[in-house]
Structures are given as structure tokens and as C-alpha cells.
GROMACS .gro file of N, CA, C and O in nm:
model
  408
    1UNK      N    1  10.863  15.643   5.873
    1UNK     CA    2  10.807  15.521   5.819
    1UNK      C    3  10.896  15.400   5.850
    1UNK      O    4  10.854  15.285   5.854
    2UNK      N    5  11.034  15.441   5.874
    2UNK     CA    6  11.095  15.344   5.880
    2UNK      C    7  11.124  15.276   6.009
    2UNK      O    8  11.179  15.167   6.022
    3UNK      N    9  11.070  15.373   6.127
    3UNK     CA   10  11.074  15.288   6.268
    3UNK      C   11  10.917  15.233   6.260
    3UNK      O   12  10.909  15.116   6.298
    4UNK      N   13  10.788  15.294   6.217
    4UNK     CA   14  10.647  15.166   6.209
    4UNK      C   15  10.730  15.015   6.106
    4UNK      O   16  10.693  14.898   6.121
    5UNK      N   17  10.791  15.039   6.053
    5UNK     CA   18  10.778  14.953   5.957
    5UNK      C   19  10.885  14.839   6.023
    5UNK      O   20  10.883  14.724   5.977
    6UNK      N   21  11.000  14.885   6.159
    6UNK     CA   22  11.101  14.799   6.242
    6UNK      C   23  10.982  14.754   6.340
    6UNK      O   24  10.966  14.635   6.367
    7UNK      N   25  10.884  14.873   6.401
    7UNK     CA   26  10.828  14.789   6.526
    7UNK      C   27  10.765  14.677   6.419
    7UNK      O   28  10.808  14.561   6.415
    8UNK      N   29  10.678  14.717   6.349
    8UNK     CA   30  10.575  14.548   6.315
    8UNK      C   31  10.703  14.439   6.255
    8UNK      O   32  10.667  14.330   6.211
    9UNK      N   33  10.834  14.473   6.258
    9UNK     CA   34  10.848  14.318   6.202
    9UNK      C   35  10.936  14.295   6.344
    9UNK      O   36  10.995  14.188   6.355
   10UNK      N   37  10.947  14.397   6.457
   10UNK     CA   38  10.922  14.336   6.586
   10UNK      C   39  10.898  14.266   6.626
   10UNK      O   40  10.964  14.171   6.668
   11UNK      N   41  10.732  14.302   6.630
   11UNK     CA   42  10.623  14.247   6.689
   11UNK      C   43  10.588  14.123   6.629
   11UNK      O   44  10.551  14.026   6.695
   12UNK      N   45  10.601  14.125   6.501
   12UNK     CA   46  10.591  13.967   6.406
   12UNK      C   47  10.657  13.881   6.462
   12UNK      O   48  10.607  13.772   6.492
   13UNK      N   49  10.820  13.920   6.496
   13UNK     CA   50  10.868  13.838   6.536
   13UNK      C   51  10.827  13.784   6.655
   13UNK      O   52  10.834  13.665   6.684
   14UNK      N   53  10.782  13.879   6.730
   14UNK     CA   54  10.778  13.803   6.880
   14UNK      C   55  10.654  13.718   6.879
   14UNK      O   56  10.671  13.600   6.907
   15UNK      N   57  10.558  13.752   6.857
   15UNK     CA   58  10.457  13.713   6.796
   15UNK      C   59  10.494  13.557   6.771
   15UNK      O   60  10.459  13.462   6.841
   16UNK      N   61  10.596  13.553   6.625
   16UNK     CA   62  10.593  13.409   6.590
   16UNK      C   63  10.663  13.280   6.716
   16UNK      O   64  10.662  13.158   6.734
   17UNK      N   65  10.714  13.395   6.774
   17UNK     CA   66  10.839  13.316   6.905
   17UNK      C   67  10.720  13.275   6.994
   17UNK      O   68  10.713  13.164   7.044
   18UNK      N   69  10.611  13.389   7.012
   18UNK     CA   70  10.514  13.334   7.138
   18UNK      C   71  10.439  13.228   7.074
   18UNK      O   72  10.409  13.131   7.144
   19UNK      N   73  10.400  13.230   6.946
   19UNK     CA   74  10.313  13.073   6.904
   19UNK      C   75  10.388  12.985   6.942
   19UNK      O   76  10.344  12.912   7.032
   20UNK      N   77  10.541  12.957   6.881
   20UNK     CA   78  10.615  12.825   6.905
   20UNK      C   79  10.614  12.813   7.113
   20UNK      O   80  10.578  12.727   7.194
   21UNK      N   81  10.638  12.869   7.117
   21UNK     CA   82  10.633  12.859   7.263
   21UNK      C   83  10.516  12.815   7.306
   21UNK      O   84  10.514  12.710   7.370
   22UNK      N   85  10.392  12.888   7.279
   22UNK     CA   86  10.262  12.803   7.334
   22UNK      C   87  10.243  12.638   7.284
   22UNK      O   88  10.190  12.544   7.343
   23UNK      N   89  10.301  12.646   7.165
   23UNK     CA   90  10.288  12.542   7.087
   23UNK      C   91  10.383  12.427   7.110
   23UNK      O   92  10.374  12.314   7.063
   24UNK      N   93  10.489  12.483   7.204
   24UNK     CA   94  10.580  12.358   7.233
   24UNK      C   95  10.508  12.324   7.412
   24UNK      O   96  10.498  12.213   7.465
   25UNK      N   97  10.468  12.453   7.470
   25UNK     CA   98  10.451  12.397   7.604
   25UNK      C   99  10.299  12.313   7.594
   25UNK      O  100  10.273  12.237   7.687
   26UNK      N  101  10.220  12.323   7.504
   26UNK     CA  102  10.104  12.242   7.532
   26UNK      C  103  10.146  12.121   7.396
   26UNK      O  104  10.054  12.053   7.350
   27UNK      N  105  10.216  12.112   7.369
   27UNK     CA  106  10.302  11.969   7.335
   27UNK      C  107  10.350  11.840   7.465
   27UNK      O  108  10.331  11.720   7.482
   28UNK      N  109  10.427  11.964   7.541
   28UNK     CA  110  10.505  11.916   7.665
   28UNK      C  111  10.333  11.844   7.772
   28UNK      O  112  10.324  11.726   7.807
   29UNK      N  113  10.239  11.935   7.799
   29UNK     CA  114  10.198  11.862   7.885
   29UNK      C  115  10.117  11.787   7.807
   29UNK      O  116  10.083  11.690   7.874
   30UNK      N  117  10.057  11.782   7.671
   30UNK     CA  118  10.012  11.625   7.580
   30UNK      C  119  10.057  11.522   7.631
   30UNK      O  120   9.990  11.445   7.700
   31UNK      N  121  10.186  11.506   7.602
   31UNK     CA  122  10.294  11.421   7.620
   31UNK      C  123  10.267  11.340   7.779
   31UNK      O  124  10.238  11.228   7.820
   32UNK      N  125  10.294  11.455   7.825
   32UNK     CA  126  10.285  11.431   8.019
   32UNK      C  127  10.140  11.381   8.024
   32UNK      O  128  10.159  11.260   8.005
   33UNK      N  129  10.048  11.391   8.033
   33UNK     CA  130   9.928  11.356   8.022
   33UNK      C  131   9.885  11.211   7.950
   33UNK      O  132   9.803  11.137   8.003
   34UNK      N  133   9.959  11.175   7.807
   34UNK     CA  134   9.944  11.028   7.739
   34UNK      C  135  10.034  10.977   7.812
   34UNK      O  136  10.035  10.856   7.793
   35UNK      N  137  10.104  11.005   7.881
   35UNK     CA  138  10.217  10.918   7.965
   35UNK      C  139  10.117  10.881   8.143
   35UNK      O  140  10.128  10.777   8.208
   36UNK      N  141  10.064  10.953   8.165
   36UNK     CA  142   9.986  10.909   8.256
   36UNK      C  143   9.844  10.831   8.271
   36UNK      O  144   9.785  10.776   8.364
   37UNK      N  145   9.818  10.854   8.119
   37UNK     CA  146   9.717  10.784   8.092
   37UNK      C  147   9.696  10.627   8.061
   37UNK      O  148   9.601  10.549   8.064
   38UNK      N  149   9.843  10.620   8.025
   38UNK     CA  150   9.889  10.493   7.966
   38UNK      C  151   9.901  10.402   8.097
   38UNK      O  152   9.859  10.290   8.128
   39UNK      N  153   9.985  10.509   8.164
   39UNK     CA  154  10.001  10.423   8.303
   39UNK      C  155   9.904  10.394   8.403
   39UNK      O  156   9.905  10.287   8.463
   40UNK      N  157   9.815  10.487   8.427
   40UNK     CA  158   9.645  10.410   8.430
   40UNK      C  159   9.610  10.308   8.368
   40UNK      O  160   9.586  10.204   8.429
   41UNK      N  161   9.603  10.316   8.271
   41UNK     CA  162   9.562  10.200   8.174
   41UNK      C  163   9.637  10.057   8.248
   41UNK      O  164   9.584   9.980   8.328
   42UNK      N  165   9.769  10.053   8.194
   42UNK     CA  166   9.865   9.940   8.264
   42UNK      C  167   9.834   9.917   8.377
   42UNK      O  168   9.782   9.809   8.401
   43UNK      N  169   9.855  10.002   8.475
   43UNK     CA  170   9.843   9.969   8.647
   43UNK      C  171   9.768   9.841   8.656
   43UNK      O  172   9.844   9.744   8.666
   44UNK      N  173   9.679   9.820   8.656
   44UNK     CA  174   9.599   9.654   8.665
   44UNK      C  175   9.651   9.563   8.616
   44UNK      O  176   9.630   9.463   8.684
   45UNK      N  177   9.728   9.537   8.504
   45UNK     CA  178   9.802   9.465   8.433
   45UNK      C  179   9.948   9.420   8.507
   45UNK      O  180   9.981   9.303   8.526
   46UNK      N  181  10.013   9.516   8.537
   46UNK     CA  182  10.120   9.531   8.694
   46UNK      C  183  10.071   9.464   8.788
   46UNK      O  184  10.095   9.347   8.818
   47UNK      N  185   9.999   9.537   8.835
   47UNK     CA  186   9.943   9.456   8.946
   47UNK      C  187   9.874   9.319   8.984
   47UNK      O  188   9.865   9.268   9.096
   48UNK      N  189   9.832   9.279   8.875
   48UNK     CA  190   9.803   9.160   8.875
   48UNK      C  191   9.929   9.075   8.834
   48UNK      O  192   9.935   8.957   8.869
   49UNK      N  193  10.011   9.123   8.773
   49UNK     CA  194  10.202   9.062   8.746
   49UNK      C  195  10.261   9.053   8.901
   49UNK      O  196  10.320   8.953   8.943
   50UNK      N  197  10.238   9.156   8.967
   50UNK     CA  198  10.287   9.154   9.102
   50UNK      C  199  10.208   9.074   9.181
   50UNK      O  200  10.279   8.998   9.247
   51UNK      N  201  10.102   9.059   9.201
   51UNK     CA  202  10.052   8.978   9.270
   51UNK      C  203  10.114   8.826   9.280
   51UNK      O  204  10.145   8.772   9.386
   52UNK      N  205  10.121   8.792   9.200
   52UNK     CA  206  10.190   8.659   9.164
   52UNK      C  207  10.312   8.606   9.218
   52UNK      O  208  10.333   8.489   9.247
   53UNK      N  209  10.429   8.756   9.237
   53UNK     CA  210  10.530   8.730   9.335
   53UNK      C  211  10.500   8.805   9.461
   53UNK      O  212  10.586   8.783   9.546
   54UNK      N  213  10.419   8.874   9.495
   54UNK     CA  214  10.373   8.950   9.647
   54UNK      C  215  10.291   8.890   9.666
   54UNK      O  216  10.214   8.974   9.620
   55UNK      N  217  10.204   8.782   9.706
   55UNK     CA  218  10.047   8.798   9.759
   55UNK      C  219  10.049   8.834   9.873
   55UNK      O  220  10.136   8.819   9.958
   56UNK      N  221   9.945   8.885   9.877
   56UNK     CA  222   9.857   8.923  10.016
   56UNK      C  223   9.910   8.842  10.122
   56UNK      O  224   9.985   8.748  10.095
   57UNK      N  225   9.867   8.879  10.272
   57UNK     CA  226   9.971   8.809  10.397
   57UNK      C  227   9.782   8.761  10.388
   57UNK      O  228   9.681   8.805  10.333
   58UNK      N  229   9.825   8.621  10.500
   58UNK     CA  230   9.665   8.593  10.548
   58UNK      C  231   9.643   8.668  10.675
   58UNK      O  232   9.526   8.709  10.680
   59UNK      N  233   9.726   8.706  10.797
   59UNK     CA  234   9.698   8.728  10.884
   59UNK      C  235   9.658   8.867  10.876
   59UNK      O  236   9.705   8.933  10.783
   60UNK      N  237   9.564   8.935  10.971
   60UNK     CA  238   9.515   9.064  10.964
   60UNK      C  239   9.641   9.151  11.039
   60UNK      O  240   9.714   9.127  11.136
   61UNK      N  241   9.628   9.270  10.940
   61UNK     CA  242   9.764   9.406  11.024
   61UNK      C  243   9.681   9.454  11.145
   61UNK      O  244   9.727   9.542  11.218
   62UNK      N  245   9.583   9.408  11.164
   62UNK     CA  246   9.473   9.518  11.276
   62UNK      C  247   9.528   9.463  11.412
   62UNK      O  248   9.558   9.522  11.515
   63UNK      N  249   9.530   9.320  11.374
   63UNK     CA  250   9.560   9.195  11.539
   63UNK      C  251   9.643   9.222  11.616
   63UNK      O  252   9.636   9.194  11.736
   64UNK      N  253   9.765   9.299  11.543
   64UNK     CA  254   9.925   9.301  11.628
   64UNK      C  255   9.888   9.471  11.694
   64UNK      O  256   9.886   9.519  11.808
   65UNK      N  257   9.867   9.512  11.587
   65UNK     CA  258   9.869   9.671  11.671
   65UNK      C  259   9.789   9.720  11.810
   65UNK      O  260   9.806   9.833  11.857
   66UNK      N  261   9.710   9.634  11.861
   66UNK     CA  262   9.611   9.642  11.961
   66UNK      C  263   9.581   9.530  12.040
   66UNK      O  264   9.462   9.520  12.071
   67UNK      N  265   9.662   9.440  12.084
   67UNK     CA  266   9.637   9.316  12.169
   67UNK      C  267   9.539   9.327  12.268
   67UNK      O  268   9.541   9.430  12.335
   68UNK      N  269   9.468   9.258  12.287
   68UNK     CA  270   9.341   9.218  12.458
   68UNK      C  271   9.392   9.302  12.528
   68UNK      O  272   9.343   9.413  12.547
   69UNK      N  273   9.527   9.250  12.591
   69UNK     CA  274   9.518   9.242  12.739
   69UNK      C  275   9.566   9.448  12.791
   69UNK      O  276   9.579   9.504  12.900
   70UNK      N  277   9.579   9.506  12.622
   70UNK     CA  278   9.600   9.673  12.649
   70UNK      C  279   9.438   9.732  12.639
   70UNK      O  280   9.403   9.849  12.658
   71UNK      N  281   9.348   9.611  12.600
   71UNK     CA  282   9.186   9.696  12.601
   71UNK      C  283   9.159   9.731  12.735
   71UNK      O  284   9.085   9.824  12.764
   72UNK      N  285   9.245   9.623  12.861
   72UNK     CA  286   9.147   9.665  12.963
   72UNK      C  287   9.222   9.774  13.053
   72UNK      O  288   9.162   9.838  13.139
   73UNK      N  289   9.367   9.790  13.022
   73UNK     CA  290   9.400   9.883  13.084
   73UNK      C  291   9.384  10.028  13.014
   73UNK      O  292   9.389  10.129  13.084
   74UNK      N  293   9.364  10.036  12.863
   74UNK     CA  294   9.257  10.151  12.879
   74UNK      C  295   9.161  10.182  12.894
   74UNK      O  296   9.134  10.300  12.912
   75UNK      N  297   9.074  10.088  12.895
   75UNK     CA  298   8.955  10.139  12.992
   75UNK      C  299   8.969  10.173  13.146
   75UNK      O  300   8.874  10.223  13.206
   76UNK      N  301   9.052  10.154  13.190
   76UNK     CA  302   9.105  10.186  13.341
   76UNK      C  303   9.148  10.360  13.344
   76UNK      O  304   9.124  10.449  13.425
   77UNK      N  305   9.227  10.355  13.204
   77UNK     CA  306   9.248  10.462  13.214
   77UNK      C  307   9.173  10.623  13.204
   77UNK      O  308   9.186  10.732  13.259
   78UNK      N  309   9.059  10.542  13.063
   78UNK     CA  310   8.989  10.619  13.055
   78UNK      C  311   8.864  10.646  13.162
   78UNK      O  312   8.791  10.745  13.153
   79UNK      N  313   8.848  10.535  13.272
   79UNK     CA  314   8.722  10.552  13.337
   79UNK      C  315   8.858  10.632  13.433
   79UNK      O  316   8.773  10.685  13.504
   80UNK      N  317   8.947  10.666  13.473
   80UNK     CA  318   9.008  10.777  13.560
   80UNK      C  319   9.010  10.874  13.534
   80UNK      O  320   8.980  10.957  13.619
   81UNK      N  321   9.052  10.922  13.382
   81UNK     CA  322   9.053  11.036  13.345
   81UNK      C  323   8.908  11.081  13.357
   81UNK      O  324   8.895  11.202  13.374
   82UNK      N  325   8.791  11.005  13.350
   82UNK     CA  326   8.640  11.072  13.333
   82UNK      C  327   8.656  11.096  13.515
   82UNK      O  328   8.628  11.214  13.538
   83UNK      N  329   8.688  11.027  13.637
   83UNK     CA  330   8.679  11.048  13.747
   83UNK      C  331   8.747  11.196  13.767
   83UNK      O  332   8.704  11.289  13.836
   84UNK      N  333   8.856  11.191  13.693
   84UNK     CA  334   8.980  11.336  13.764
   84UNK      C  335   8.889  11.418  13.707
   84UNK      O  336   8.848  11.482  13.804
   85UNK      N  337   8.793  11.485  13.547
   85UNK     CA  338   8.722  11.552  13.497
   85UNK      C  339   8.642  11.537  13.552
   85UNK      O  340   8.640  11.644  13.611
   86UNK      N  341   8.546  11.474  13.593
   86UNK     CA  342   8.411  11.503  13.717
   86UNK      C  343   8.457  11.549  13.864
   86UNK      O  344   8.391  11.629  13.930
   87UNK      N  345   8.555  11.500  13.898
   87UNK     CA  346   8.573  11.567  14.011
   87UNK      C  347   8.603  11.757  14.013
   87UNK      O  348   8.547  11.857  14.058
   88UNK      N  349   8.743  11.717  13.921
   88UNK     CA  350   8.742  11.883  13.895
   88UNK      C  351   8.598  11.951  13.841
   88UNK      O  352   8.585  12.069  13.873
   89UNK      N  353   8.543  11.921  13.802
   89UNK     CA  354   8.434  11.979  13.733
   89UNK      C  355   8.322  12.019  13.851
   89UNK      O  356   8.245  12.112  13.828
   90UNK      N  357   8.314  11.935  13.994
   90UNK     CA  358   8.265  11.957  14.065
   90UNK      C  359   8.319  12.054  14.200
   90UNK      O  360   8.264  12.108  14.296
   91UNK      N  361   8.454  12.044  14.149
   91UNK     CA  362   8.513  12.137  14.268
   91UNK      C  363   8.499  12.304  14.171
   91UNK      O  364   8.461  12.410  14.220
   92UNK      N  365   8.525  12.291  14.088
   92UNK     CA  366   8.490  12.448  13.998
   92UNK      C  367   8.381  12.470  14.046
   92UNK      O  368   8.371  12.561  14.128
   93UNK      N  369   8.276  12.399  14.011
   93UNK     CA  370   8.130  12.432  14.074
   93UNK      C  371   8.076  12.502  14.168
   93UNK      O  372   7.993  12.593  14.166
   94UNK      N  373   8.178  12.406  14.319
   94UNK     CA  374   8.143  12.486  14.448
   94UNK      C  375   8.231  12.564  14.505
   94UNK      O  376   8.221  12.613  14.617
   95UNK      N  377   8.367  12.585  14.389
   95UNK     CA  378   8.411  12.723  14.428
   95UNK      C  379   8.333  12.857  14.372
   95UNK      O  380   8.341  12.972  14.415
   96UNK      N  381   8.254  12.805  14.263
   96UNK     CA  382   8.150  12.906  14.198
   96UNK      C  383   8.036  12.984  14.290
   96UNK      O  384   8.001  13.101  14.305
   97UNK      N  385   8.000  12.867  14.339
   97UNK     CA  386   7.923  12.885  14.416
   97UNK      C  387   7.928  12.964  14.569
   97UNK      O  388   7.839  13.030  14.624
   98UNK      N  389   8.038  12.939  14.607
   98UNK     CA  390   8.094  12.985  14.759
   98UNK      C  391   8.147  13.119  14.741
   98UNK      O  392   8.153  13.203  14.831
   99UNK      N  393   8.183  13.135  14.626
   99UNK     CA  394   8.261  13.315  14.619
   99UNK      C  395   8.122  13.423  14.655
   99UNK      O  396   8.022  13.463  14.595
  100UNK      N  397   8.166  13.434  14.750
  100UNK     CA  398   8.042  13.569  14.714
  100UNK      C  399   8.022  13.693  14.624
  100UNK      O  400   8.114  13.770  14.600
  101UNK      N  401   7.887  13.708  14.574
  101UNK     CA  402   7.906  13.760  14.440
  101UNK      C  403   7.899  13.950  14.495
  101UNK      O  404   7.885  14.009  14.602
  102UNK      N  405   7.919  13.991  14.342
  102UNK     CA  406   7.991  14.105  14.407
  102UNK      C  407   7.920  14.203  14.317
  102UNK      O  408   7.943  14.324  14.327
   0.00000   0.00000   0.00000
């Protein structure tokens, strides 16, 4: 009687250790969670604070990365690469063709 009567205050115990434990880790991500929520909330409020010392640039980021005068030399490039692929594509062809089949 006296080892049933050690396991259940065992098991009680562990028992009470696993509540606090569930009970502190879904504390922990509450916490983590109103902390992100908050900061959702704020973000627009920031950002409109920042705006005030950052604004926006006027000029577009698109203009610098791609100047004119590189549109026309890739198209040069690309109407070659379609020439070197049609050509090869036509020499495969009539080596296809010329093997005699077997």
C-alpha cells in the first residue's frame, strides 16, 4: 500500500509541475503575441513620424538601373542569340536527316 500510495503523490506531483509549465509557456507566447500586436497597431503611427525626417526621393529607382543606350545593345544581343539557336537548330535537323537510318 505504501508504494500505490508514493506513485500517486508522484504522479500529483508531476502532474502539478506539468500544469505550471503549460501555464507559464502559454503565458510566454500571450505576452509575445500582445507585443506584436501592439506593434502592428503603432507601425503607422512610426511611420508617419518617420516620414517627416525620411521622405520619399522624387526621382524614380527604375531610371538608373537600365539606361537607353543598354536597350539597344540587348536587343543585338538577343536577336544573335535567337540567330546562333536557329542556326544550330537547323544544322541538328540536317544532320537528322542525312544519317542513314538503321
Amino acid at each position: 500500500m505504501a508504494v500505490l500510495s508514493g506513485l500517486i503523490h508522484v504522479s500529483a506531483i508531476a502532474m502539478q509541475r506539468g500544469v505550471s509549465i503549460a501555464l507559464s509557456g502559454m503565458l510566454i507566447v500571450f505576452i509575445a503575441l500582445l507585443l506584436i500586436t501592439l506593434f502592428l497597431v503603432a507601425l503607422p503611427r512610426l511611420l508617419n513620424v518617420l516620414a517627416k525626417y525620411l521622405p520619399e526621393s522624387e526621382e524614380s529607382h527604375g531610371s538608373h538601373s537600365h539606361p537607353e543606350r543598354h536597350v539597344l545593345d540587348d536587343e543585338a544581343v538577343i536577336a544573335g542569340l535567337g540567330f546562333i539557336l536557329h542556326t544550330e537548330l537547323q544544322n541538328q535537323i540536317q544532320s537528322r536527316q542525312s544519317r542513314p537510318k538503321s
